[in-house]
Amino acid sequence: MYDNKIADITPTFDYIKVAFRNGKVLHEQCSAGTPSSQGEIKVGEVGFILSREVFGEETWTMAKADATANGYRLPEIFELQLVVTKIENKEWDASLLYRKSWEWASNFTLPMYDSSGYGVGAAVFGYSGCGYATWYWLGNDSGFQSSGDYRFAI
């Protein structure tokens, strides 16, 4: 699905590197323009990179297209939850959650149904805490599409 390794890149946004080593979750916060090869967490280690910057309201299709066009992807729910539950940093907690908005949190879509009809949806995460998750319509049988915030993952 993903390489699940720290990539050798120089993001143009503030980011966090998360690695799994010896049963521990390690993290490093990095500034825009800092190569991912710098620091204790090394390129090639098992983990991921997550942008701190949140991009505004877009449909899932446009958020996914923006991530893909820049060589990134959308984060998965486990990555967002891991950052806010295993990394003790209130600054990151505040930037990922308690924003009163949902973020796209999946690169995959699923057929969905609710009382308003049938369609296709994708996961969203956040809103008021790391236990909050649901899904938004990508489109349904009445033509409705949802918009949400998003960030990049590598």
PDB file of C-alpha atoms in Angstrom:
ATOM      1  CA  MET A   1       0.000   0.000   0.000  1.00  0.00           C
ATOM      2  CA  TYR A   2       2.673   2.513   1.061  1.00  0.00           C
ATOM      3  CA  ASP A   3       6.413   2.273   1.401  1.00  0.00           C
ATOM      4  CA  ASN A   4       6.088   3.027   5.155  1.00  0.00           C
ATOM      5  CA  LYS A   5       9.639   4.355   5.246  1.00  0.00           C
ATOM      6  CA  ILE A   6      10.929   7.832   5.985  1.00  0.00           C
ATOM      7  CA  ALA A   7      11.465   9.347   2.544  1.00  0.00           C
ATOM      8  CA  ASP A   8      14.468  11.446   1.527  1.00  0.00           C
ATOM      9  CA  ILE A   9      12.703  14.744   0.849  1.00  0.00           C
ATOM     10  CA  THR A  10      12.823  18.421   1.765  1.00  0.00           C
ATOM     11  CA  PRO A  11       9.223  19.491   2.447  1.00  0.00           C
ATOM     12  CA  THR A  12       8.189  23.097   1.898  1.00  0.00           C
ATOM     13  CA  PHE A  13       6.028  22.944   5.041  1.00  0.00           C
ATOM     14  CA  ASP A  14       6.586  22.295   8.757  1.00  0.00           C
ATOM     15  CA  TYR A  15       6.304  18.570   9.424  1.00  0.00           C
ATOM     16  CA  ILE A  16       6.766  15.770  11.901  1.00  0.00           C
ATOM     17  CA  LYS A  17       8.719  12.571  11.300  1.00  0.00           C
ATOM     18  CA  VAL A  18       7.359   9.517  13.108  1.00  0.00           C
ATOM     19  CA  ALA A  19       9.363   6.289  13.290  1.00  0.00           C
ATOM     20  CA  PHE A  20       8.871   2.915  14.951  1.00  0.00           C
ATOM     21  CA  ARG A  21      12.047   1.588  16.558  1.00  0.00           C
ATOM     22  CA  ASN A  22      12.492  -1.151  19.168  1.00  0.00           C
ATOM     23  CA  GLY A  23       8.814  -1.093  20.141  1.00  0.00           C
ATOM     24  CA  LYS A  24       8.789   2.680  20.612  1.00  0.00           C
ATOM     25  CA  VAL A  25       7.227   5.536  18.678  1.00  0.00           C
ATOM     26  CA  LEU A  26       9.835   8.224  18.027  1.00  0.00           C
ATOM     27  CA  HIS A  27       9.131  11.665  16.634  1.00  0.00           C
ATOM     28  CA  GLU A  28      10.905  14.797  15.484  1.00  0.00           C
ATOM     29  CA  GLN A  29       9.359  18.108  14.552  1.00  0.00           C
ATOM     30  CA  CYS A  30      11.008  19.753  11.562  1.00  0.00           C
ATOM     31  CA  SER A  31      10.750  23.166   9.936  1.00  0.00           C
ATOM     32  CA  ALA A  32       9.938  23.810   6.306  1.00  0.00           C
ATOM     33  CA  GLY A  33      13.020  23.456   4.121  1.00  0.00           C
ATOM     34  CA  THR A  34      14.753  21.008   6.491  1.00  0.00           C
ATOM     35  CA  PRO A  35      15.786  17.796   4.706  1.00  0.00           C
ATOM     36  CA  SER A  36      14.240  14.671   6.218  1.00  0.00           C
ATOM     37  CA  SER A  37      17.741  13.157   6.273  1.00  0.00           C
ATOM     38  CA  GLN A  38      18.687  15.457   9.176  1.00  0.00           C
ATOM     39  CA  GLY A  39      18.036  14.481  12.785  1.00  0.00           C
ATOM     40  CA  GLU A  40      17.885  11.288  14.812  1.00  0.00           C
ATOM     41  CA  ILE A  41      15.196   9.656  12.670  1.00  0.00           C
ATOM     42  CA  LYS A  42      16.922   8.550   9.484  1.00  0.00           C
ATOM     43  CA  VAL A  43      15.764   8.132   5.906  1.00  0.00           C
ATOM     44  CA  GLY A  44      14.667   4.550   5.334  1.00  0.00           C
ATOM     45  CA  GLU A  45      13.416   3.914   8.875  1.00  0.00           C
ATOM     46  CA  VAL A  46       9.915   2.491   9.187  1.00  0.00           C
ATOM     47  CA  GLY A  47       7.513   5.365   9.750  1.00  0.00           C
ATOM     48  CA  PHE A  48       5.917   8.336   8.012  1.00  0.00           C
ATOM     49  CA  ILE A  49       6.054  12.103   7.601  1.00  0.00           C
ATOM     50  CA  LEU A  50       3.007  14.279   8.325  1.00  0.00           C
ATOM     51  CA  SER A  51       2.562  17.942   7.418  1.00  0.00           C
ATOM     52  CA  ARG A  52       1.673  20.351  10.138  1.00  0.00           C
ATOM     53  CA  GLU A  53       0.012  22.665   7.657  1.00  0.00           C
ATOM     54  CA  VAL A  54      -3.688  22.101   7.117  1.00  0.00           C
ATOM     55  CA  PHE A  55      -5.103  23.008   3.747  1.00  0.00           C
ATOM     56  CA  GLY A  56      -8.623  24.381   3.468  1.00  0.00           C
ATOM     57  CA  GLU A  57     -11.973  23.017   2.457  1.00  0.00           C
ATOM     58  CA  GLU A  58     -11.871  20.791  -0.605  1.00  0.00           C
ATOM     59  CA  THR A  59     -13.730  17.796  -1.880  1.00  0.00           C
ATOM     60  CA  TRP A  60     -11.864  14.518  -1.318  1.00  0.00           C
ATOM     61  CA  THR A  61     -11.182  14.307  -5.056  1.00  0.00           C
ATOM     62  CA  MET A  62      -9.456  17.709  -5.132  1.00  0.00           C
ATOM     63  CA  ALA A  63      -7.558  17.074  -1.869  1.00  0.00           C
ATOM     64  CA  LYS A  64      -6.328  13.726  -3.221  1.00  0.00           C
ATOM     65  CA  ALA A  65      -5.381  15.363  -6.546  1.00  0.00           C
ATOM     66  CA  ASP A  66      -3.433  18.124  -4.744  1.00  0.00           C
ATOM     67  CA  ALA A  67      -1.541  15.573  -2.646  1.00  0.00           C
ATOM     68  CA  THR A  68      -0.784  13.380  -5.664  1.00  0.00           C
ATOM     69  CA  ALA A  69       0.331  16.333  -7.816  1.00  0.00           C
ATOM     70  CA  ASN A  70       2.873  17.239  -5.119  1.00  0.00           C
ATOM     71  CA  GLY A  71       4.167  13.671  -4.664  1.00  0.00           C
ATOM     72  CA  TYR A  72       2.340  13.113  -1.367  1.00  0.00           C
ATOM     73  CA  ARG A  73      -0.796  11.361  -0.148  1.00  0.00           C
ATOM     74  CA  LEU A  74      -3.516  12.027   2.395  1.00  0.00           C
ATOM     75  CA  PRO A  75      -2.816  10.643   5.889  1.00  0.00           C
ATOM     76  CA  GLU A  76      -4.627   7.596   7.193  1.00  0.00           C
ATOM     77  CA  ILE A  77      -6.601   7.674  10.445  1.00  0.00           C
ATOM     78  CA  PHE A  78      -4.039   5.569  12.305  1.00  0.00           C
ATOM     79  CA  GLU A  79      -1.311   8.119  11.473  1.00  0.00           C
ATOM     80  CA  LEU A  80      -3.338  11.060  12.783  1.00  0.00           C
ATOM     81  CA  GLN A  81      -4.397   9.145  15.909  1.00  0.00           C
ATOM     82  CA  LEU A  82      -0.852   7.968  16.565  1.00  0.00           C
ATOM     83  CA  VAL A  83       0.503  11.511  16.482  1.00  0.00           C
ATOM     84  CA  VAL A  84      -2.037  12.807  18.995  1.00  0.00           C
ATOM     85  CA  THR A  85      -2.173   9.787  21.321  1.00  0.00           C
ATOM     86  CA  LYS A  86       1.434   8.563  21.430  1.00  0.00           C
ATOM     87  CA  ILE A  87       3.368  11.778  21.033  1.00  0.00           C
ATOM     88  CA  GLU A  88       3.232  13.984  24.066  1.00  0.00           C
ATOM     89  CA  ASN A  89       3.215  17.432  22.594  1.00  0.00           C
ATOM     90  CA  LYS A  90       0.267  19.684  23.283  1.00  0.00           C
ATOM     91  CA  GLU A  91       1.198  21.986  20.399  1.00  0.00           C
ATOM     92  CA  TRP A  92       0.668  19.120  17.960  1.00  0.00           C
ATOM     93  CA  ASP A  93      -2.507  18.040  19.738  1.00  0.00           C
ATOM     94  CA  ALA A  94      -3.917  21.522  19.210  1.00  0.00           C
ATOM     95  CA  SER A  95      -2.972  21.646  15.537  1.00  0.00           C
ATOM     96  CA  LEU A  96      -4.466  18.229  14.759  1.00  0.00           C
ATOM     97  CA  LEU A  97      -7.580  18.480  16.871  1.00  0.00           C
ATOM     98  CA  TYR A  98      -9.921  20.868  18.575  1.00  0.00           C
ATOM     99  CA  ARG A  99     -10.140  22.827  15.344  1.00  0.00           C
ATOM    100  CA  LYS A 100     -13.884  22.290  14.961  1.00  0.00           C
ATOM    101  CA  SER A 101     -13.428  20.944  11.452  1.00  0.00           C
ATOM    102  CA  TRP A 102     -12.961  17.504   9.945  1.00  0.00           C
ATOM    103  CA  GLU A 103      -9.924  16.398   7.921  1.00  0.00           C
ATOM    104  CA  TRP A 104      -9.849  13.869   5.105  1.00  0.00           C
ATOM    105  CA  ALA A 105      -8.135  10.796   6.552  1.00  0.00           C
ATOM    106  CA  SER A 106      -8.038   8.149   3.871  1.00  0.00           C
ATOM    107  CA  ASN A 107      -6.720   7.540   0.387  1.00  0.00           C
ATOM    108  CA  PHE A 108      -9.455   4.999  -0.251  1.00  0.00           C
ATOM    109  CA  THR A 109     -13.160   5.174  -0.899  1.00  0.00           C
ATOM    110  CA  LEU A 110     -15.996   2.836  -0.002  1.00  0.00           C
ATOM    111  CA  PRO A 111     -19.600   2.379  -1.092  1.00  0.00           C
ATOM    112  CA  MET A 112     -21.801   3.919   1.610  1.00  0.00           C
ATOM    113  CA  TYR A 113     -25.457   4.085   2.596  1.00  0.00           C
ATOM    114  CA  ASP A 114     -27.377   6.215   5.016  1.00  0.00           C
ATOM    115  CA  SER A 115     -30.949   7.435   5.313  1.00  0.00           C
ATOM    116  CA  SER A 116     -30.355   9.977   2.540  1.00  0.00           C
ATOM    117  CA  GLY A 117     -29.327   7.397  -0.053  1.00  0.00           C
ATOM    118  CA  TYR A 118     -26.480   5.455  -1.606  1.00  0.00           C
ATOM    119  CA  GLY A 119     -23.095   6.746  -2.693  1.00  0.00           C
ATOM    120  CA  VAL A 120     -19.351   6.676  -2.164  1.00  0.00           C
ATOM    121  CA  GLY A 121     -17.572   7.997   0.932  1.00  0.00           C
ATOM    122  CA  ALA A 122     -14.173   8.383   2.579  1.00  0.00           C
ATOM    123  CA  ALA A 123     -13.028   8.688   6.198  1.00  0.00           C
ATOM    124  CA  VAL A 124     -12.659  11.996   8.020  1.00  0.00           C
ATOM    125  CA  PHE A 125     -11.021  12.499  11.418  1.00  0.00           C
ATOM    126  CA  GLY A 126     -10.603  15.040  14.182  1.00  0.00           C
ATOM    127  CA  TYR A 127     -13.219  17.694  14.770  1.00  0.00           C
ATOM    128  CA  SER A 128     -13.028  17.773  18.586  1.00  0.00           C
ATOM    129  CA  GLY A 129     -10.666  14.996  19.590  1.00  0.00           C
ATOM    130  CA  CYS A 130      -8.709  11.968  18.497  1.00  0.00           C
ATOM    131  CA  GLY A 131     -11.670   9.670  19.140  1.00  0.00           C
ATOM    132  CA  TYR A 132     -13.825  11.457  16.582  1.00  0.00           C
ATOM    133  CA  ALA A 133     -14.075   9.854  13.170  1.00  0.00           C
ATOM    134  CA  THR A 134     -16.782   9.389  10.592  1.00  0.00           C
ATOM    135  CA  TRP A 135     -17.123   9.598   6.822  1.00  0.00           C
ATOM    136  CA  TYR A 136     -18.144  12.196   4.261  1.00  0.00           C
ATOM    137  CA  TRP A 137     -19.865  11.773   0.929  1.00  0.00           C
ATOM    138  CA  LEU A 138     -17.654  11.896  -2.149  1.00  0.00           C
ATOM    139  CA  GLY A 139     -20.880  11.731  -4.084  1.00  0.00           C
ATOM    140  CA  ASN A 140     -24.278  10.142  -3.683  1.00  0.00           C
ATOM    141  CA  ASP A 141     -27.342   9.353  -5.718  1.00  0.00           C
ATOM    142  CA  SER A 142     -28.558  12.946  -5.358  1.00  0.00           C
ATOM    143  CA  GLY A 143     -25.227  14.451  -6.501  1.00  0.00           C
ATOM    144  CA  PHE A 144     -24.119  15.732  -3.071  1.00  0.00           C
ATOM    145  CA  GLN A 145     -20.381  16.047  -2.294  1.00  0.00           C
ATOM    146  CA  SER A 146     -18.744  16.946   1.021  1.00  0.00           C
ATOM    147  CA  SER A 147     -15.720  19.161   1.592  1.00  0.00           C
ATOM    148  CA  GLY A 148     -13.123  18.892   4.344  1.00  0.00           C
ATOM    149  CA  ASP A 149      -9.714  20.148   5.374  1.00  0.00           C
ATOM    150  CA  TYR A 150      -6.648  18.040   4.567  1.00  0.00           C
ATOM    151  CA  ARG A 151      -2.910  17.702   5.153  1.00  0.00           C
ATOM    152  CA  PHE A 152      -0.136  15.804   3.426  1.00  0.00           C
ATOM    153  CA  ALA A 153       1.553  12.555   4.420  1.00  0.00           C
ATOM    154  CA  ILE A 154       4.586  10.836   2.936  1.00  0.00           C
TER     155      ILE A 154
END
